[in-house]
PDB file of C-alpha atoms and ligand atoms in Angstrom:
ATOM      1  CA  MET A 144     102.632  99.883 106.277  1.00 92.00           C
ATOM      2  CA  ARG A 145     103.252 101.879 109.380  1.00 96.00           C
ATOM      3  CA  ILE A 146     100.941 101.783 112.395  1.00 98.00           C
ATOM      4  CA  LEU A 147     100.802 104.188 115.331  1.00 98.00           C
ATOM      5  CA  VAL A 148      99.826 102.350 118.521  1.00 98.00           C
ATOM      6  CA  VAL A 149      98.596 104.556 121.360  1.00 98.00           C
ATOM      7  CA  GLU A 150      98.221 102.627 124.588  1.00 98.00           C
ATOM      8  CA  ASP A 151      99.340 103.576 128.090  1.00 97.00           C
ATOM      9  CA  GLU A 152      99.161 100.075 129.546  1.00 97.00           C
ATOM     10  CA  PRO A 153     102.705  98.756 128.941  1.00 97.00           C
ATOM     11  CA  THR A 154     101.891  95.039 128.720  1.00 97.00           C
ATOM     12  CA  LEU A 155      99.088  95.580 126.226  1.00 97.00           C
ATOM     13  CA  ALA A 156     101.194  98.074 124.251  1.00 98.00           C
ATOM     14  CA  ARG A 157     103.974  95.492 123.970  1.00 97.00           C
ATOM     15  CA  GLN A 158     101.551  92.738 122.924  1.00 97.00           C
ATOM     16  CA  LEU A 159     100.072  94.992 120.261  1.00 98.00           C
ATOM     17  CA  ALA A 160     103.498  95.988 118.956  1.00 97.00           C
ATOM     18  CA  ASP A 161     104.720  92.380 118.850  1.00 97.00           C
ATOM     19  CA  GLY A 162     101.572  91.153 117.114  1.00 97.00           C
ATOM     20  CA  LEU A 163     101.708  93.937 114.529  1.00 97.00           C
ATOM     21  CA  VAL A 164     105.408  93.502 113.796  1.00 96.00           C
ATOM     22  CA  ALA A 165     104.860  89.749 113.392  1.00 95.00           C
ATOM     23  CA  ALA A 166     102.108  90.583 110.878  1.00 95.00           C
ATOM     24  CA  GLY A 167     104.537  92.667 108.813  1.00 94.00           C
ATOM     25  CA  TYR A 168     103.860  96.223 110.004  1.00 96.00           C
ATOM     26  CA  ALA A 169     106.266  98.882 111.242  1.00 96.00           C
ATOM     27  CA  VAL A 170     105.068 100.151 114.633  1.00 97.00           C
ATOM     28  CA  ASP A 171     105.378 103.485 116.438  1.00 97.00           C
ATOM     29  CA  LEU A 172     104.321 103.515 120.073  1.00 97.00           C
ATOM     30  CA  ALA A 173     102.948 106.375 122.160  1.00 98.00           C
ATOM     31  CA  ASP A 174     101.935 105.951 125.804  1.00 98.00           C
ATOM     32  CA  ASN A 175     100.205 109.308 126.328  1.00 98.00           C
ATOM     33  CA  GLY A 176      97.858 111.621 124.476  1.00 98.00           C
ATOM     34  CA  ILE A 177     100.325 114.482 123.938  1.00 98.00           C
ATOM     35  CA  ASP A 178     102.924 112.331 122.143  1.00 98.00           C
ATOM     36  CA  ALA A 179     100.157 110.489 120.310  1.00 98.00           C
ATOM     37  CA  HIS A 180      98.707 113.721 118.971  1.00 98.00           C
ATOM     38  CA  PHE A 181     102.116 114.952 117.840  1.00 98.00           C
ATOM     39  CA  MET A 182     103.125 111.701 116.152  1.00 97.00           C
ATOM     40  CA  GLY A 183      99.816 111.258 114.350  1.00 97.00           C
ATOM     41  CA  ASP A 184      99.970 114.884 113.252  1.00 96.00           C
ATOM     42  CA  THR A 185     103.520 114.816 111.901  1.00 95.00           C
ATOM     43  CA  GLU A 186     104.368 111.225 110.907  1.00 94.00           C
ATOM     44  CA  PRO A 187     102.917 109.622 107.775  1.00 92.00           C
ATOM     45  CA  VAL A 188     101.324 106.618 109.500  1.00 95.00           C
ATOM     46  CA  ASP A 189      99.021 104.352 107.498  1.00 96.00           C
ATOM     47  CA  ALA A 190      96.647 103.725 110.414  1.00 98.00           C
ATOM     48  CA  ALA A 191      96.380 104.314 114.161  1.00 98.00           C
ATOM     49  CA  ILE A 192      95.166 102.141 117.006  1.00 98.00           C
ATOM     50  CA  LEU A 193      94.032 104.496 119.724  1.00 98.00           C
ATOM     51  CA  ASP A 194      93.178 103.740 123.329  1.00 97.00           C
ATOM     52  CA  LEU A 195      90.708 106.290 124.696  1.00 95.00           C
ATOM     53  CA  GLY A 196      91.735 106.496 128.365  1.00 94.00           C
ATOM     54  CA  LEU A 197      95.171 108.128 128.201  1.00 96.00           C
ATOM     55  CA  PRO A 198      97.312 110.372 130.392  1.00 97.00           C
ATOM     56  CA  GLY A 199      98.011 113.870 129.087  1.00 97.00           C
ATOM     57  CA  MET A 200      95.155 114.129 126.610  1.00 97.00           C
ATOM     58  CA  ASP A 201      92.255 111.698 126.209  1.00 96.00           C
ATOM     59  CA  GLY A 202      91.899 109.668 123.032  1.00 97.00           C
ATOM     60  CA  ILE A 203      88.715 111.409 121.836  1.00 96.00           C
ATOM     61  CA  THR A 204      90.459 114.797 121.994  1.00 97.00           C
ATOM     62  CA  VAL A 205      93.517 113.401 120.170  1.00 98.00           C
ATOM     63  CA  LEU A 206      91.267 112.056 117.423  1.00 97.00           C
ATOM     64  CA  LYS A 207      89.277 115.285 117.108  1.00 97.00           C
ATOM     65  CA  LYS A 208      92.502 117.271 116.773  1.00 97.00           C
ATOM     66  CA  TRP A 209      93.841 114.938 114.070  1.00 97.00           C
ATOM     67  CA  ARG A 210      90.611 115.178 112.083  1.00 96.00           C
ATOM     68  CA  ALA A 211      90.396 118.968 112.543  1.00 96.00           C
ATOM     69  CA  ALA A 212      93.920 119.207 111.109  1.00 95.00           C
ATOM     70  CA  GLY A 213      92.896 117.101 108.115  1.00 94.00           C
ATOM     71  CA  ARG A 214      94.687 113.911 109.142  1.00 95.00           C
ATOM     72  CA  ALA A 215      92.658 111.219 107.409  1.00 94.00           C
ATOM     73  CA  MET A 216      94.403 107.933 108.264  1.00 96.00           C
ATOM     74  CA  PRO A 217      92.124 105.109 109.414  1.00 97.00           C
ATOM     75  CA  VAL A 218      91.754 105.043 113.204  1.00 98.00           C
ATOM     76  CA  LEU A 219      90.638 102.058 115.234  1.00 98.00           C
ATOM     77  CA  ILE A 220      89.746 102.938 118.818  1.00 97.00           C
ATOM     78  CA  LEU A 221      90.095 100.629 121.799  1.00 96.00           C
ATOM     79  CA  THR A 222      87.270 101.003 124.294  1.00 91.00           C
ATOM     80  CA  ALA A 223      86.500  99.507 127.676  1.00 84.00           C
ATOM     81  CA  ARG A 224      83.874  96.791 127.583  1.00 75.00           C
ATOM     82  CA  ASP A 225      80.188  97.756 127.759  1.00 74.00           C
ATOM     83  CA  THR A 226      80.785 101.448 127.285  1.00 83.00           C
ATOM     84  CA  TRP A 227      78.515 102.152 124.332  1.00 88.00           C
ATOM     85  CA  HIS A 228      78.770 105.904 124.899  1.00 90.00           C
ATOM     86  CA  GLU A 229      82.563 105.721 124.318  1.00 90.00           C
ATOM     87  CA  LYS A 230      81.998 104.005 121.004  1.00 90.00           C
ATOM     88  CA  VAL A 231      79.455 106.619 119.951  1.00 92.00           C
ATOM     89  CA  ALA A 232      81.742 109.483 121.009  1.00 93.00           C
ATOM     90  CA  GLY A 233      84.677 107.846 119.211  1.00 93.00           C
ATOM     91  CA  ILE A 234      82.821 107.321 115.956  1.00 93.00           C
ATOM     92  CA  ASP A 235      81.424 110.863 116.114  1.00 94.00           C
ATOM     93  CA  ALA A 236      84.977 112.126 116.623  1.00 95.00           C
ATOM     94  CA  GLY A 237      86.113 110.396 113.420  1.00 96.00           C
ATOM     95  CA  ALA A 238      87.028 106.820 114.348  1.00 97.00           C
ATOM     96  CA  ASP A 239      86.650 104.271 111.548  1.00 96.00           C
ATOM     97  CA  ASP A 240      86.147 101.244 113.762  1.00 96.00           C
ATOM     98  CA  TYR A 241      86.325 100.181 117.402  1.00 95.00           C
ATOM     99  CA  LEU A 242      87.245  97.148 119.426  1.00 95.00           C
ATOM    100  CA  ALA A 243      86.288  96.532 123.047  1.00 94.00           C
ATOM    101  CA  LYS A 244      88.913  95.281 125.472  1.00 93.00           C
ATOM    102  CA  PRO A 245      89.795  92.524 125.999  1.00 93.00           C
ATOM    103  CA  PHE A 246      90.090  91.504 122.351  1.00 95.00           C
ATOM    104  CA  HIS A 247      91.814  88.838 120.342  1.00 96.00           C
ATOM    105  CA  MET A 248      94.857  89.922 118.353  1.00 97.00           C
ATOM    106  CA  GLU A 249      93.476  88.094 115.306  1.00 96.00           C
ATOM    107  CA  GLU A 250      90.345  90.221 115.366  1.00 97.00           C
ATOM    108  CA  LEU A 251      92.354  93.411 115.701  1.00 98.00           C
ATOM    109  CA  LEU A 252      94.553  92.401 112.746  1.00 97.00           C
ATOM    110  CA  ALA A 253      91.510  91.568 110.612  1.00 96.00           C
ATOM    111  CA  ARG A 254      89.845  94.911 111.370  1.00 97.00           C
ATOM    112  CA  LEU A 255      93.082  96.770 110.702  1.00 97.00           C
ATOM    113  CA  ARG A 256      93.563  95.029 107.347  1.00 95.00           C
ATOM    114  CA  ALA A 257      90.016  95.971 106.377  1.00 94.00           C
ATOM    115  CA  LEU A 258      90.596  99.622 107.326  1.00 95.00           C
ATOM    116  CA  ILE A 259      93.877  99.894 105.405  1.00 94.00           C
ATOM    117  CA  ARG A 260      92.379  98.143 102.414  1.00 90.00           C
ATOM    118  CA  ARG A 261      89.347 100.443 102.319  1.00 90.00           C
ATOM    119  CA  ALA A 262      91.532 103.512 102.745  1.00 90.00           C
ATOM    120  CA  GLY A 263      93.480 102.407  99.647  1.00 86.00           C
ATOM    121  CA  GLY A 264      90.304 101.625  97.702  1.00 85.00           C
ATOM    122  CA  HIS A 265      90.966  97.862  97.656  1.00 84.00           C
ATOM    123  CA  ALA A 266      87.949  95.591  98.083  1.00 80.00           C
ATOM    124  CA  SER A 267      89.737  92.313  98.736  1.00 87.00           C
ATOM    125  CA  ALA A 268      92.226  91.069 101.335  1.00 86.00           C
ATOM    126  CA  GLU A 269      94.266  89.687  98.445  1.00 91.00           C
ATOM    127  CA  LEU A 270      95.959  92.325  96.320  1.00 92.00           C
ATOM    128  CA  SER A 271      97.129  91.421  92.869  1.00 93.00           C
ATOM    129  CA  CYS A 272      99.326  92.856  90.182  1.00 94.00           C
ATOM    130  CA  GLY A 273      99.648  90.518  87.185  1.00 94.00           C
ATOM    131  CA  PRO A 274     101.123  87.187  88.356  1.00 95.00           C
ATOM    132  CA  LEU A 275     101.980  88.673  91.755  1.00 96.00           C
ATOM    133  CA  LYS A 276      99.518  88.235  94.607  1.00 96.00           C
ATOM    134  CA  LEU A 277      99.791  89.518  98.144  1.00 95.00           C
ATOM    135  CA  ASP A 278      97.648  87.881 100.786  1.00 94.00           C
ATOM    136  CA  THR A 279      97.475  90.512 103.528  1.00 91.00           C
ATOM    137  CA  ARG A 280      95.854  88.004 105.924  1.00 90.00           C
ATOM    138  CA  ALA A 281      98.832  85.669 105.845  1.00 90.00           C
ATOM    139  CA  SER A 282     101.497  88.341 105.083  1.00 91.00           C
ATOM    140  CA  ARG A 283     102.450  86.196 102.117  1.00 94.00           C
ATOM    141  CA  ALA A 284     103.288  86.923  98.503  1.00 96.00           C
ATOM    142  CA  THR A 285     103.142  84.547  95.563  1.00 97.00           C
ATOM    143  CA  VAL A 286     104.100  84.700  91.888  1.00 96.00           C
ATOM    144  CA  ASP A 287     102.019  82.376  89.705  1.00 95.00           C
ATOM    145  CA  GLY A 288     101.022  80.581  92.897  1.00 94.00           C
ATOM    146  CA  GLN A 289     104.617  80.036  94.057  1.00 96.00           C
ATOM    147  CA  ALA A 290     105.344  81.519  97.488  1.00 96.00           C
ATOM    148  CA  LEU A 291     108.121  84.104  97.685  1.00 97.00           C
ATOM    149  CA  THR A 292     110.541  83.939 100.573  1.00 96.00           C
ATOM    150  CA  LEU A 293     110.807  87.480 101.889  1.00 96.00           C
ATOM    151  CA  THR A 294     112.473  89.065 104.890  1.00 94.00           C
ATOM    152  CA  SER A 295     110.244  91.285 107.017  1.00 92.00           C
ATOM    153  CA  HIS A 296     111.590  94.455 105.411  1.00 92.00           C
ATOM    154  CA  GLU A 297     111.279  93.067 101.899  1.00 95.00           C
ATOM    155  CA  TYR A 298     107.667  92.215 102.749  1.00 95.00           C
ATOM    156  CA  ARG A 299     107.031  95.755 104.007  1.00 94.00           C
ATOM    157  CA  VAL A 300     108.459  97.305 100.843  1.00 96.00           C
ATOM    158  CA  LEU A 301     106.492  94.951  98.615  1.00 97.00           C
ATOM    159  CA  ALA A 302     103.270  95.444 100.622  1.00 95.00           C
ATOM    160  CA  TYR A 303     103.585  99.222 100.331  1.00 95.00           C
ATOM    161  CA  LEU A 304     104.225  99.010  96.583  1.00 96.00           C
ATOM    162  CA  MET A 305     101.284  96.604  96.168  1.00 95.00           C
ATOM    163  CA  HIS A 306      98.918  98.930  98.049  1.00 93.00           C
ATOM    164  CA  HIS A 307     100.049 101.669  95.643  1.00 93.00           C
ATOM    165  CA  HIS A 308     100.634  99.674  92.477  1.00 91.00           C
ATOM    166  CA  ASP A 309     100.730 101.591  89.196  1.00 92.00           C
ATOM    167  CA  GLU A 310     101.608 104.721  91.183  1.00 95.00           C
ATOM    168  CA  VAL A 311     105.067 106.230  91.508  1.00 97.00           C
ATOM    169  CA  VAL A 312     106.297 105.765  95.070  1.00 97.00           C
ATOM    170  CA  SER A 313     109.262 107.857  96.147  1.00 95.00           C
ATOM    171  CA  ARG A 314     112.158 106.518  98.132  1.00 92.00           C
ATOM    172  CA  THR A 315     111.186 108.898 100.952  1.00 91.00           C
ATOM    173  CA  ASP A 316     107.654 107.447 100.964  1.00 92.00           C
ATOM    174  CA  LEU A 317     109.085 103.971 101.265  1.00 94.00           C
ATOM    175  CA  VAL A 318     111.455 104.922 104.077  1.00 92.00           C
ATOM    176  CA  GLU A 319     108.647 106.637 105.969  1.00 91.00           C
ATOM    177  CA  HIS A 320     106.238 103.739 105.619  1.00 92.00           C
ATOM    178  CA  ILE A 321     108.512 100.769 106.284  1.00 92.00           C
ATOM    179  CA  TYR A 322     110.357 102.048 109.343  1.00 89.00           C
ATOM    180  CA  ALA A 323     109.049 103.192 112.696  1.00 87.00           C
ATOM    181  CA  GLN A 324     110.141 106.657 113.822  1.00 81.00           C
ATOM    182  CA  ASP A 325     112.821 105.538 116.254  1.00 71.00           C
ATOM    183  CA  PHE A 326     114.462 103.254 113.707  1.00 72.00           C
ATOM    184  CA  ASP A 327     117.837 104.263 112.318  1.00 72.00           C
ATOM    185  CA  ARG A 328     116.654 105.073 108.824  1.00 75.00           C
ATOM    186  CA  ASP A 329     118.981 104.840 105.928  1.00 75.00           C
ATOM    187  CA  SER A 330     117.399 105.471 102.559  1.00 71.00           C
ATOM    188  CA  ASN A 331     120.174 103.486 100.852  1.00 79.00           C
ATOM    189  CA  THR A 332     118.744 100.347 102.393  1.00 87.00           C
ATOM    190  CA  VAL A 333     115.589 100.891 100.342  1.00 91.00           C
ATOM    191  CA  GLU A 334     117.667 100.391  97.199  1.00 92.00           C
ATOM    192  CA  VAL A 335     119.005  97.182  98.661  1.00 93.00           C
ATOM    193  CA  PHE A 336     115.482  95.890  99.398  1.00 95.00           C
ATOM    194  CA  ILE A 337     114.340  96.890  95.899  1.00 96.00           C
ATOM    195  CA  ALA A 338     117.328  95.105  94.343  1.00 96.00           C
ATOM    196  CA  ARG A 339     116.567  91.948  96.309  1.00 97.00           C
ATOM    197  CA  LEU A 340     112.867  92.093  95.432  1.00 97.00           C
ATOM    198  CA  ARG A 341     113.705  92.490  91.744  1.00 97.00           C
ATOM    199  CA  LYS A 342     115.618  89.214  91.878  1.00 97.00           C
ATOM    200  CA  LYS A 343     112.551  87.482  93.330  1.00 97.00           C
ATOM    201  CA  LEU A 344     109.930  89.002  91.025  1.00 96.00           C
ATOM    202  CA  PRO A 345     109.353  88.571  87.279  1.00 95.00           C
ATOM    203  CA  PRO A 346     111.665  90.907  85.327  1.00 94.00           C
ATOM    204  CA  GLY A 347     110.555  94.495  84.881  1.00 93.00           C
ATOM    205  CA  MET A 348     107.851  94.552  87.563  1.00 96.00           C
ATOM    206  CA  ILE A 349     109.546  97.222  89.652  1.00 97.00           C
ATOM    207  CA  GLU A 350     110.342 100.135  87.368  1.00 96.00           C
ATOM    208  CA  THR A 351     112.699 102.905  88.381  1.00 96.00           C
ATOM    209  CA  VAL A 352     111.186 106.270  87.527  1.00 95.00           C
ATOM    210  CA  ARG A 353     114.223 108.484  87.289  1.00 92.00           C
ATOM    211  CA  GLY A 354     114.331 111.214  89.905  1.00 90.00           C
ATOM    212  CA  LEU A 355     110.937 110.228  91.301  1.00 93.00           C
ATOM    213  CA  GLY A 356     111.043 106.717  92.678  1.00 95.00           C
ATOM    214  CA  TYR A 357     109.633 103.315  91.860  1.00 97.00           C
ATOM    215  CA  ARG A 358     106.518 101.913  90.285  1.00 97.00           C
ATOM    216  CA  LEU A 359     105.204  98.387  90.604  1.00 97.00           C
ATOM    217  CA  ALA A 360     103.405  97.367  87.455  1.00 94.00           C
ATOM    218  CA  SER A 361     102.230  94.195  85.812  1.00 90.00           C
ATOM    219  CA  PRO A 362     104.807  92.872  83.301  1.00 81.00           C
ATOM    220  CA  GLN A 363     103.795  93.601  79.696  1.00 71.00           C
TER     221      GLN A 363
HETATM  222 CA1   CA B 236      94.255 103.390 128.914  1.00 69.65          CA
END
């Protein structure tokens, strides 16, 4: 899952990025409204965390432009404390949730998980596919209750497949959702991650759909 973080305060931006990466997300950073608008408009991010007070273009305008262009990813806005009118303006502009600064990283992660889960039509924080379970709160996967040892990229690939299980996911989709924009992307590495995941999962769970991509499905 790939998250766009828009925050012009460098220390907070870094804390957000570190916390999100530690939780298993790929992170793109923007420190002004112009770049934020462009990235959210052109990159397939799974959610955005958007500060409202930004240089270049304010967060409300960025959000309105995304929504007007049909960009539907969940957006969590960061507001200053005790500014109820910002929250109202943000929600009216198409925000899905808000958090007032200062906030605890744990609360931000919980709200983000809920937004991504709802966007994918999942009701629970634990996703399951046959014997495979993914606890998005702990960034942990288990098979029949046994924890899998996964690298951060293996986790990202598996999490994306779990959020889209029983659907065909193309290699391009995977590359775009497991790497941030500035990462040196090599689609061959996706095959490597898939091969490693196959060794860790029950046989047959990750099907190759020739010419189209991969599908995660419960073993028959
Ligand atoms: Ca700001």
